[in-house]
PDB file of C-alpha atoms in Angstrom:
ATOM      1  CA  MET A   1      -0.276  -0.015   0.010  1.00 53.00           C
ATOM      2  CA  GLY A   2       1.048   3.799  -0.635  1.00 59.00           C
ATOM      3  CA  GLU A   3      -0.114   6.772   0.958  1.00 54.00           C
ATOM      4  CA  ALA A   4       0.062  10.447   0.283  1.00 52.00           C
ATOM      5  CA  GLY A   5      -1.227  13.145   2.457  1.00 50.00           C
ATOM      6  CA  MET A   6      -2.536  16.828   0.941  1.00 56.00           C
ATOM      7  CA  ASN A   7      -4.141  19.190   3.598  1.00 62.00           C
ATOM      8  CA  ASN A   8      -7.023  17.146   4.760  1.00 85.00           C
ATOM      9  CA  LEU A   9      -7.021  14.921   1.782  1.00 94.00           C
ATOM     10  CA  GLN A  10      -5.229  11.452   2.338  1.00 94.00           C
ATOM     11  CA  LEU A  11      -4.423   9.213  -0.667  1.00 95.00           C
ATOM     12  CA  ALA A  12      -4.134   5.563  -0.136  1.00 96.00           C
ATOM     13  CA  ALA A  13      -3.481   3.088  -2.950  1.00 96.00           C
ATOM     14  CA  PHE A  14      -3.592  -0.719  -2.528  1.00 97.00           C
ATOM     15  CA  HIS A  15      -2.168  -3.878  -4.130  1.00 95.00           C
ATOM     16  CA  ASP A  16      -5.594  -5.367  -4.892  1.00 96.00           C
ATOM     17  CA  ARG A  17      -9.268  -4.534  -3.926  1.00 97.00           C
ATOM     18  CA  ASP A  18      -9.425  -7.164  -1.175  1.00 97.00           C
ATOM     19  CA  GLU A  19      -6.491  -5.206   0.459  1.00 98.00           C
ATOM     20  CA  LEU A  20      -8.438  -2.126  -0.290  1.00 98.00           C
ATOM     21  CA  GLU A  21     -11.728  -3.489   1.319  1.00 98.00           C
ATOM     22  CA  GLN A  22     -10.096  -4.801   4.451  1.00 97.00           C
ATOM     23  CA  ALA A  23      -8.436  -1.462   5.074  1.00 98.00           C
ATOM     24  CA  LEU A  24     -11.392   0.545   4.741  1.00 98.00           C
ATOM     25  CA  LEU A  25     -13.561  -1.773   6.623  1.00 98.00           C
ATOM     26  CA  ILE A  26     -11.369  -1.176   9.710  1.00 98.00           C
ATOM     27  CA  ARG A  27     -11.556   2.647   9.213  1.00 97.00           C
ATOM     28  CA  VAL A  28     -15.167   2.821   8.843  1.00 98.00           C
ATOM     29  CA  ILE A  29     -15.897   0.439  11.683  1.00 98.00           C
ATOM     30  CA  GLU A  30     -13.455   2.529  14.050  1.00 98.00           C
ATOM     31  CA  SER A  31     -15.201   5.568  12.944  1.00 98.00           C
ATOM     32  CA  LEU A  32     -18.649   4.152  13.941  1.00 98.00           C
ATOM     33  CA  ASP A  33     -17.502   2.450  17.020  1.00 98.00           C
ATOM     34  CA  ARG A  34     -16.234   6.035  18.175  1.00 98.00           C
ATOM     35  CA  GLY A  35     -19.284   7.604  17.393  1.00 98.00           C
ATOM     36  CA  ILE A  36     -21.384   5.007  19.369  1.00 98.00           C
ATOM     37  CA  LYS A  37     -18.799   5.474  22.523  1.00 98.00           C
ATOM     38  CA  GLU A  38     -18.813   9.292  22.334  1.00 98.00           C
ATOM     39  CA  ARG A  39     -22.417   9.876  21.459  1.00 98.00           C
ATOM     40  CA  GLY A  40     -24.239   6.878  21.767  1.00 98.00           C
ATOM     41  CA  ARG A  41     -25.285   6.631  18.425  1.00 98.00           C
ATOM     42  CA  ALA A  42     -23.392   6.958  14.743  1.00 98.00           C
ATOM     43  CA  THR A  43     -24.710   7.598  11.300  1.00 98.00           C
ATOM     44  CA  LEU A  44     -23.129   5.899   7.994  1.00 98.00           C
ATOM     45  CA  VAL A  45     -23.949   7.112   4.517  1.00 98.00           C
ATOM     46  CA  VAL A  46     -22.960   4.892   1.629  1.00 98.00           C
ATOM     47  CA  SER A  47     -23.590   5.164  -2.141  1.00 96.00           C
ATOM     48  CA  GLY A  48     -24.507   2.243  -4.256  1.00 95.00           C
ATOM     49  CA  GLY A  49     -23.040   0.588  -7.436  1.00 92.00           C
ATOM     50  CA  SER A  50     -21.216  -2.385  -8.172  1.00 93.00           C
ATOM     51  CA  THR A  51     -18.031  -1.242  -6.783  1.00 95.00           C
ATOM     52  CA  PRO A  52     -18.999  -1.335  -2.846  1.00 97.00           C
ATOM     53  CA  LYS A  53     -20.814  -4.658  -2.863  1.00 97.00           C
ATOM     54  CA  ALA A  54     -17.822  -6.718  -1.352  1.00 97.00           C
ATOM     55  CA  LEU A  55     -17.182  -4.192   1.030  1.00 98.00           C
ATOM     56  CA  PHE A  56     -20.754  -4.184   2.116  1.00 98.00           C
ATOM     57  CA  GLN A  57     -20.547  -7.816   2.740  1.00 98.00           C
ATOM     58  CA  ARG A  58     -17.426  -7.615   4.808  1.00 98.00           C
ATOM     59  CA  LEU A  59     -19.200  -4.656   6.786  1.00 98.00           C
ATOM     60  CA  SER A  60     -22.262  -6.557   7.577  1.00 98.00           C
ATOM     61  CA  TYR A  61     -20.579  -9.553   9.673  1.00 98.00           C
ATOM     62  CA  GLN A  62     -18.415  -7.156  11.592  1.00 98.00           C
ATOM     63  CA  SER A  63     -18.873  -7.078  15.373  1.00 97.00           C
ATOM     64  CA  LEU A  64     -20.443  -3.640  16.409  1.00 98.00           C
ATOM     65  CA  ASP A  65     -23.647  -2.420  18.320  1.00 98.00           C
ATOM     66  CA  TRP A  66     -25.397  -2.166  15.056  1.00 98.00           C
ATOM     67  CA  SER A  67     -28.713  -0.947  17.005  1.00 98.00           C
ATOM     68  CA  LYS A  68     -27.057   2.199  17.472  1.00 98.00           C
ATOM     69  CA  VAL A  69     -26.105   2.662  13.914  1.00 98.00           C
ATOM     70  CA  THR A  70     -28.561   4.532  11.274  1.00 98.00           C
ATOM     71  CA  ILE A  71     -27.677   3.807   7.727  1.00 98.00           C
ATOM     72  CA  THR A  72     -29.052   6.080   4.914  1.00 98.00           C
ATOM     73  CA  LEU A  73     -27.861   6.414   1.154  1.00 98.00           C
ATOM     74  CA  ALA A  74     -25.891   9.410  -0.568  1.00 98.00           C
ATOM     75  CA  ASP A  75     -28.367   9.059  -3.425  1.00 98.00           C
ATOM     76  CA  ASP A  76     -30.750   6.464  -4.853  1.00 98.00           C
ATOM     77  CA  ARG A  77     -32.689   6.066  -8.191  1.00 98.00           C
ATOM     78  CA  TRP A  78     -36.581   7.108  -8.174  1.00 97.00           C
ATOM     79  CA  LEU A  79     -37.483   3.370  -8.001  1.00 97.00           C
ATOM     80  CA  PRO A  80     -39.462   1.118  -5.871  1.00 97.00           C
ATOM     81  CA  GLY A  81     -37.037  -0.200  -2.940  1.00 97.00           C
ATOM     82  CA  SER A  82     -37.432  -3.760  -4.738  1.00 97.00           C
ATOM     83  CA  HIS A  83     -36.509  -2.683  -8.102  1.00 97.00           C
ATOM     84  CA  GLU A  84     -33.058  -4.301  -8.999  1.00 97.00           C
ATOM     85  CA  ASP A  85     -31.324  -0.958  -9.825  1.00 97.00           C
ATOM     86  CA  SER A  86     -32.598   0.620  -6.192  1.00 98.00           C
ATOM     87  CA  ASN A  87     -29.768   1.499  -4.154  1.00 98.00           C
ATOM     88  CA  ALA A  88     -32.352   0.448  -0.837  1.00 98.00           C
ATOM     89  CA  LYS A  89     -32.406  -3.139  -2.473  1.00 98.00           C
ATOM     90  CA  LEU A  90     -28.631  -3.087  -2.798  1.00 98.00           C
ATOM     91  CA  LEU A  91     -28.086  -2.466   0.640  1.00 98.00           C
ATOM     92  CA  GLY A  92     -31.013  -4.949   1.592  1.00 98.00           C
ATOM     93  CA  ASP A  93     -29.444  -7.722  -0.023  1.00 98.00           C
ATOM     94  CA  PHE A  94     -25.421  -6.980   0.767  1.00 98.00           C
ATOM     95  CA  LEU A  95     -25.387  -4.589   4.107  1.00 98.00           C
ATOM     96  CA  LEU A  96     -28.503  -4.605   5.978  1.00 98.00           C
ATOM     97  CA  VAL A  97     -27.717  -8.430   6.615  1.00 98.00           C
ATOM     98  CA  ASN A  98     -26.218 -10.712   9.182  1.00 98.00           C
ATOM     99  CA  GLU A  99     -24.706  -8.555  11.929  1.00 98.00           C
ATOM    100  CA  ALA A 100     -25.886  -5.244  10.475  1.00 98.00           C
ATOM    101  CA  ALA A 101     -29.461  -6.345  10.127  1.00 98.00           C
ATOM    102  CA  ALA A 102     -29.759  -4.749  13.637  1.00 98.00           C
ATOM    103  CA  ALA A 103     -29.119  -1.490  12.294  1.00 98.00           C
ATOM    104  CA  ARG A 104     -31.687   1.366  11.278  1.00 98.00           C
ATOM    105  CA  PHE A 105     -32.177   2.105   7.762  1.00 98.00           C
ATOM    106  CA  VAL A 106     -33.431   5.544   6.388  1.00 97.00           C
ATOM    107  CA  PRO A 107     -34.560   5.392   2.760  1.00 97.00           C
ATOM    108  CA  LEU A 108     -34.690   8.396   0.775  1.00 98.00           C
ATOM    109  CA  VAL A 109     -37.319   7.201  -1.833  1.00 97.00           C
ATOM    110  CA  ASP A 110     -41.021   6.795  -1.504  1.00 96.00           C
ATOM    111  CA  ILE A 111     -42.569   6.213  -4.931  1.00 95.00           C
ATOM    112  CA  GLU A 112     -46.096   6.623  -3.517  1.00 95.00           C
ATOM    113  CA  GLN A 113     -45.576  10.114  -2.489  1.00 95.00           C
ATOM    114  CA  ASP A 114     -45.140  13.344  -4.374  1.00 94.00           C
ATOM    115  CA  PRO A 115     -41.356  13.827  -4.948  1.00 95.00           C
ATOM    116  CA  ASP A 116     -41.692  17.558  -3.198  1.00 95.00           C
ATOM    117  CA  GLN A 117     -43.140  15.757  -0.083  1.00 96.00           C
ATOM    118  CA  VAL A 118     -40.170  12.963  -0.302  1.00 97.00           C
ATOM    119  CA  LEU A 119     -38.049  16.166  -0.295  1.00 97.00           C
ATOM    120  CA  SER A 120     -39.575  17.796   2.620  1.00 96.00           C
ATOM    121  CA  LEU A 121     -39.607  14.715   4.772  1.00 96.00           C
ATOM    122  CA  ASN A 122     -35.996  13.848   3.957  1.00 97.00           C
ATOM    123  CA  ASP A 123     -35.160  17.236   5.240  1.00 95.00           C
ATOM    124  CA  GLN A 124     -36.549  16.374   8.521  1.00 95.00           C
ATOM    125  CA  LEU A 125     -35.104  13.183   8.710  1.00 95.00           C
ATOM    126  CA  LEU A 126     -31.814  14.341   7.689  1.00 96.00           C
ATOM    127  CA  SER A 127     -31.764  17.090  10.268  1.00 96.00           C
ATOM    128  CA  SER A 128     -32.726  14.705  12.974  1.00 96.00           C
ATOM    129  CA  LEU A 129     -29.492  12.688  12.158  1.00 97.00           C
ATOM    130  CA  GLY A 130     -27.084  15.528  12.577  1.00 97.00           C
ATOM    131  CA  ARG A 131     -23.528  15.274  11.521  1.00 98.00           C
ATOM    132  CA  PHE A 132     -23.202  12.143  10.000  1.00 98.00           C
ATOM    133  CA  ASP A 133     -20.055   9.833  11.202  1.00 98.00           C
ATOM    134  CA  VAL A 134     -19.062   8.472   7.780  1.00 98.00           C
ATOM    135  CA  VAL A 135     -19.868   9.210   4.587  1.00 98.00           C
ATOM    136  CA  LEU A 136     -18.680   6.834   1.945  1.00 98.00           C
ATOM    137  CA  LEU A 137     -18.645   7.971  -1.777  1.00 98.00           C
ATOM    138  CA  GLY A 138     -17.756   6.651  -4.974  1.00 97.00           C
ATOM    139  CA  MET A 139     -16.878   8.212  -8.298  1.00 97.00           C
ATOM    140  CA  GLY A 140     -18.186   7.742 -11.850  1.00 95.00           C
ATOM    141  CA  GLU A 141     -15.847   8.053 -15.017  1.00 94.00           C
ATOM    142  CA  ASP A 142     -17.747  11.151 -15.850  1.00 95.00           C
ATOM    143  CA  GLY A 143     -16.695  12.627 -12.610  1.00 96.00           C
ATOM    144  CA  HIS A 144     -19.911  12.484 -10.776  1.00 97.00           C
ATOM    145  CA  THR A 145     -20.525  11.230  -7.224  1.00 98.00           C
ATOM    146  CA  ALA A 146     -23.774  10.636  -5.390  1.00 98.00           C
ATOM    147  CA  SER A 147     -26.154  11.443  -8.207  1.00 98.00           C
ATOM    148  CA  LEU A 148     -24.291  14.832  -8.533  1.00 98.00           C
ATOM    149  CA  PHE A 149     -24.067  14.651 -12.239  1.00 97.00           C
ATOM    150  CA  PRO A 150     -22.185  17.059 -14.399  1.00 95.00           C
ATOM    151  CA  GLU A 151     -24.599  18.231 -17.068  1.00 91.00           C
ATOM    152  CA  ALA A 152     -27.878  18.117 -14.904  1.00 95.00           C
ATOM    153  CA  ASP A 153     -29.827  21.296 -15.189  1.00 95.00           C
ATOM    154  CA  ASN A 154     -29.771  21.945 -11.393  1.00 95.00           C
ATOM    155  CA  ILE A 155     -25.996  20.734 -10.485  1.00 97.00           C
ATOM    156  CA  ALA A 156     -25.083  24.158  -9.667  1.00 96.00           C
ATOM    157  CA  GLN A 157     -27.774  24.003  -6.865  1.00 96.00           C
ATOM    158  CA  GLY A 158     -26.415  20.578  -5.739  1.00 97.00           C
ATOM    159  CA  LEU A 159     -23.237  21.912  -5.164  1.00 97.00           C
ATOM    160  CA  ALA A 160     -23.753  25.271  -3.739  1.00 97.00           C
ATOM    161  CA  MET A 161     -22.580  25.369  -0.306  1.00 96.00           C
ATOM    162  CA  ASP A 162     -25.382  28.009   0.695  1.00 96.00           C
ATOM    163  CA  SER A 163     -28.370  26.571  -0.991  1.00 93.00           C
ATOM    164  CA  GLY A 164     -29.749  25.657   2.408  1.00 93.00           C
ATOM    165  CA  LYS A 165     -30.784  22.327   0.579  1.00 95.00           C
ATOM    166  CA  GLN A 166     -30.292  18.904   2.040  1.00 97.00           C
ATOM    167  CA  CYS A 167     -31.478  16.711  -0.978  1.00 97.00           C
ATOM    168  CA  LEU A 168     -32.488  17.318  -4.434  1.00 97.00           C
ATOM    169  CA  ILE A 169     -34.394  15.651  -7.233  1.00 97.00           C
ATOM    170  CA  ILE A 170     -31.966  15.400 -10.104  1.00 97.00           C
ATOM    171  CA  GLU A 171     -32.501  14.278 -13.828  1.00 96.00           C
ATOM    172  CA  PRO A 172     -29.206  13.395 -15.390  1.00 96.00           C
ATOM    173  CA  LYS A 173     -28.384  13.768 -18.743  1.00 94.00           C
ATOM    174  CA  THR A 174     -26.016  10.845 -18.970  1.00 91.00           C
ATOM    175  CA  ALA A 175     -27.577   8.243 -16.925  1.00 94.00           C
ATOM    176  CA  ALA A 176     -30.877   6.325 -16.560  1.00 94.00           C
ATOM    177  CA  TYR A 177     -33.675   7.343 -14.001  1.00 96.00           C
ATOM    178  CA  THR A 178     -34.523  10.258 -11.895  1.00 97.00           C
ATOM    179  CA  ARG A 179     -32.299  10.421  -9.005  1.00 97.00           C
ATOM    180  CA  ILE A 180     -32.621  11.570  -5.486  1.00 98.00           C
ATOM    181  CA  THR A 181     -29.220  13.037  -4.102  1.00 98.00           C
ATOM    182  CA  LEU A 182     -27.815  14.417  -1.030  1.00 98.00           C
ATOM    183  CA  THR A 183     -26.392  17.973  -1.679  1.00 98.00           C
ATOM    184  CA  LEU A 184     -22.605  18.840  -1.448  1.00 98.00           C
ATOM    185  CA  PRO A 185     -23.102  20.515   1.784  1.00 98.00           C
ATOM    186  CA  ARG A 186     -25.101  17.873   3.447  1.00 98.00           C
ATOM    187  CA  LEU A 187     -22.417  15.198   2.240  1.00 98.00           C
ATOM    188  CA  LEU A 188     -19.683  17.394   3.801  1.00 98.00           C
ATOM    189  CA  ASP A 189     -21.406  17.627   7.064  1.00 98.00           C
ATOM    190  CA  CYS A 190     -19.728  14.684   8.372  1.00 98.00           C
ATOM    191  CA  ARG A 191     -16.508  13.748  10.751  1.00 97.00           C
ATOM    192  CA  GLN A 192     -14.954  11.483   8.010  1.00 97.00           C
ATOM    193  CA  LEU A 193     -15.573  10.981   4.399  1.00 98.00           C
ATOM    194  CA  PHE A 194     -14.127   8.077   2.179  1.00 98.00           C
ATOM    195  CA  ILE A 195     -14.077   8.034  -1.628  1.00 98.00           C
ATOM    196  CA  HIS A 196     -13.655   4.283  -2.827  1.00 98.00           C
ATOM    197  CA  ILE A 197     -12.516   3.777  -6.454  1.00 96.00           C
ATOM    198  CA  THR A 198     -11.092   1.076  -8.367  1.00 96.00           C
ATOM    199  CA  GLY A 199      -9.818   0.700 -11.974  1.00 95.00           C
ATOM    200  CA  HIS A 200      -7.101   2.408 -14.026  1.00 95.00           C
ATOM    201  CA  SER A 201      -9.234   4.867 -15.758  1.00 96.00           C
ATOM    202  CA  LYS A 202     -10.594   6.475 -12.216  1.00 95.00           C
ATOM    203  CA  HIS A 203      -6.997   6.602 -11.037  1.00 94.00           C
ATOM    204  CA  GLN A 204      -6.306   8.522 -14.312  1.00 95.00           C
ATOM    205  CA  LEU A 205      -9.100  10.770 -13.594  1.00 96.00           C
ATOM    206  CA  LEU A 206      -8.170  11.133  -9.887  1.00 94.00           C
ATOM    207  CA  ALA A 207      -4.795  12.252 -10.803  1.00 93.00           C
ATOM    208  CA  SER A 208      -6.200  15.063 -13.294  1.00 95.00           C
ATOM    209  CA  LEU A 209      -8.501  16.255 -10.857  1.00 94.00           C
ATOM    210  CA  LEU A 210      -6.042  17.014  -8.173  1.00 91.00           C
ATOM    211  CA  SER A 211      -3.986  19.134 -10.576  1.00 89.00           C
ATOM    212  CA  LYS A 212      -6.675  21.661 -11.066  1.00 90.00           C
ATOM    213  CA  PRO A 213      -9.715  23.827  -9.713  1.00 93.00           C
ATOM    214  CA  PRO A 214     -12.895  22.215  -8.715  1.00 94.00           C
ATOM    215  CA  GLN A 215     -15.420  22.633 -11.668  1.00 93.00           C
ATOM    216  CA  ARG A 216     -18.885  21.778 -12.387  1.00 93.00           C
ATOM    217  CA  ALA A 217     -18.100  19.391 -15.427  1.00 95.00           C
ATOM    218  CA  GLN A 218     -16.554  16.908 -12.574  1.00 96.00           C
ATOM    219  CA  PRO A 219     -18.528  17.454  -9.134  1.00 98.00           C
ATOM    220  CA  ILE A 220     -16.147  15.311  -7.214  1.00 97.00           C
ATOM    221  CA  SER A 221     -13.578  18.058  -7.429  1.00 97.00           C
ATOM    222  CA  TYR A 222     -15.587  19.637  -5.024  1.00 97.00           C
ATOM    223  CA  VAL A 223     -15.207  16.991  -2.469  1.00 97.00           C
ATOM    224  CA  LEU A 224     -11.482  16.630  -3.277  1.00 96.00           C
ATOM    225  CA  SER A 225     -10.750  20.175  -3.091  1.00 93.00           C
ATOM    226  CA  GLN A 226     -12.451  21.231   0.204  1.00 93.00           C
ATOM    227  CA  GLU A 227     -10.615  21.604   3.577  1.00 90.00           C
ATOM    228  CA  ARG A 228     -13.666  21.354   6.021  1.00 92.00           C
ATOM    229  CA  ILE A 229     -13.295  17.542   6.610  1.00 95.00           C
ATOM    230  CA  PRO A 230     -10.849  14.890   6.420  1.00 94.00           C
ATOM    231  CA  VAL A 231     -11.023  12.955   3.010  1.00 97.00           C
ATOM    232  CA  GLY A 232      -9.957   9.336   2.683  1.00 97.00           C
ATOM    233  CA  VAL A 233      -9.236   8.272  -0.991  1.00 97.00           C
ATOM    234  CA  TYR A 234      -8.943   4.434  -1.275  1.00 97.00           C
ATOM    235  CA  TRP A 235      -7.896   3.303  -4.668  1.00 97.00           C
ATOM    236  CA  ALA A 236      -6.943  -0.178  -6.146  1.00 97.00           C
ATOM    237  CA  GLU A 237      -6.509  -1.591  -9.774  1.00 94.00           C
TER     238      GLU A 237
END
């Protein structure tokens, strides 16, 4: 493993994905356990996709007082929770099982309600959670993270630190489905943020992002460049 630090940004490269997942698992569990010991509860925010599946499975077996952990999503598709492309289903299949089945899950989507009603309800729920203990994000090859997509009409609102918004409905122009996503300020309202990426092309993108100022064309650059909270970037081929 190789590590490099840049202000609040820690870059860690691993020999393989197994080594990466084991190291990241330890960091996530340590952070959640610290939250439980210091405040009596902890909150974990995760993204979907194929990259974190194996990590979720490993997390689900860990010994932790999961009954004091709340898990929610950084984003989801506007789909029933039983749909194969729903991030809520992904968590139900891979994370909210075994030991972690005792955790409280807060979904972002309720297709039976109007989106504006869901946004209002989510604002209340997210406010009640306070500052997150851990946020675990991924990165798309187009530079999106959560569902903050580069060409979405309201991406500026999603990235604005003074928007007053905790979550938004997003209509990606480069991906399927309407989405709901936490905004940049809400994602950064945490104690520790990790970015989990794999593959050569994403490593190249990461390197290019670190060499220039943040830009809306690659929304994750705003996470990488900020100095409010520590960010750990974990990468393996």
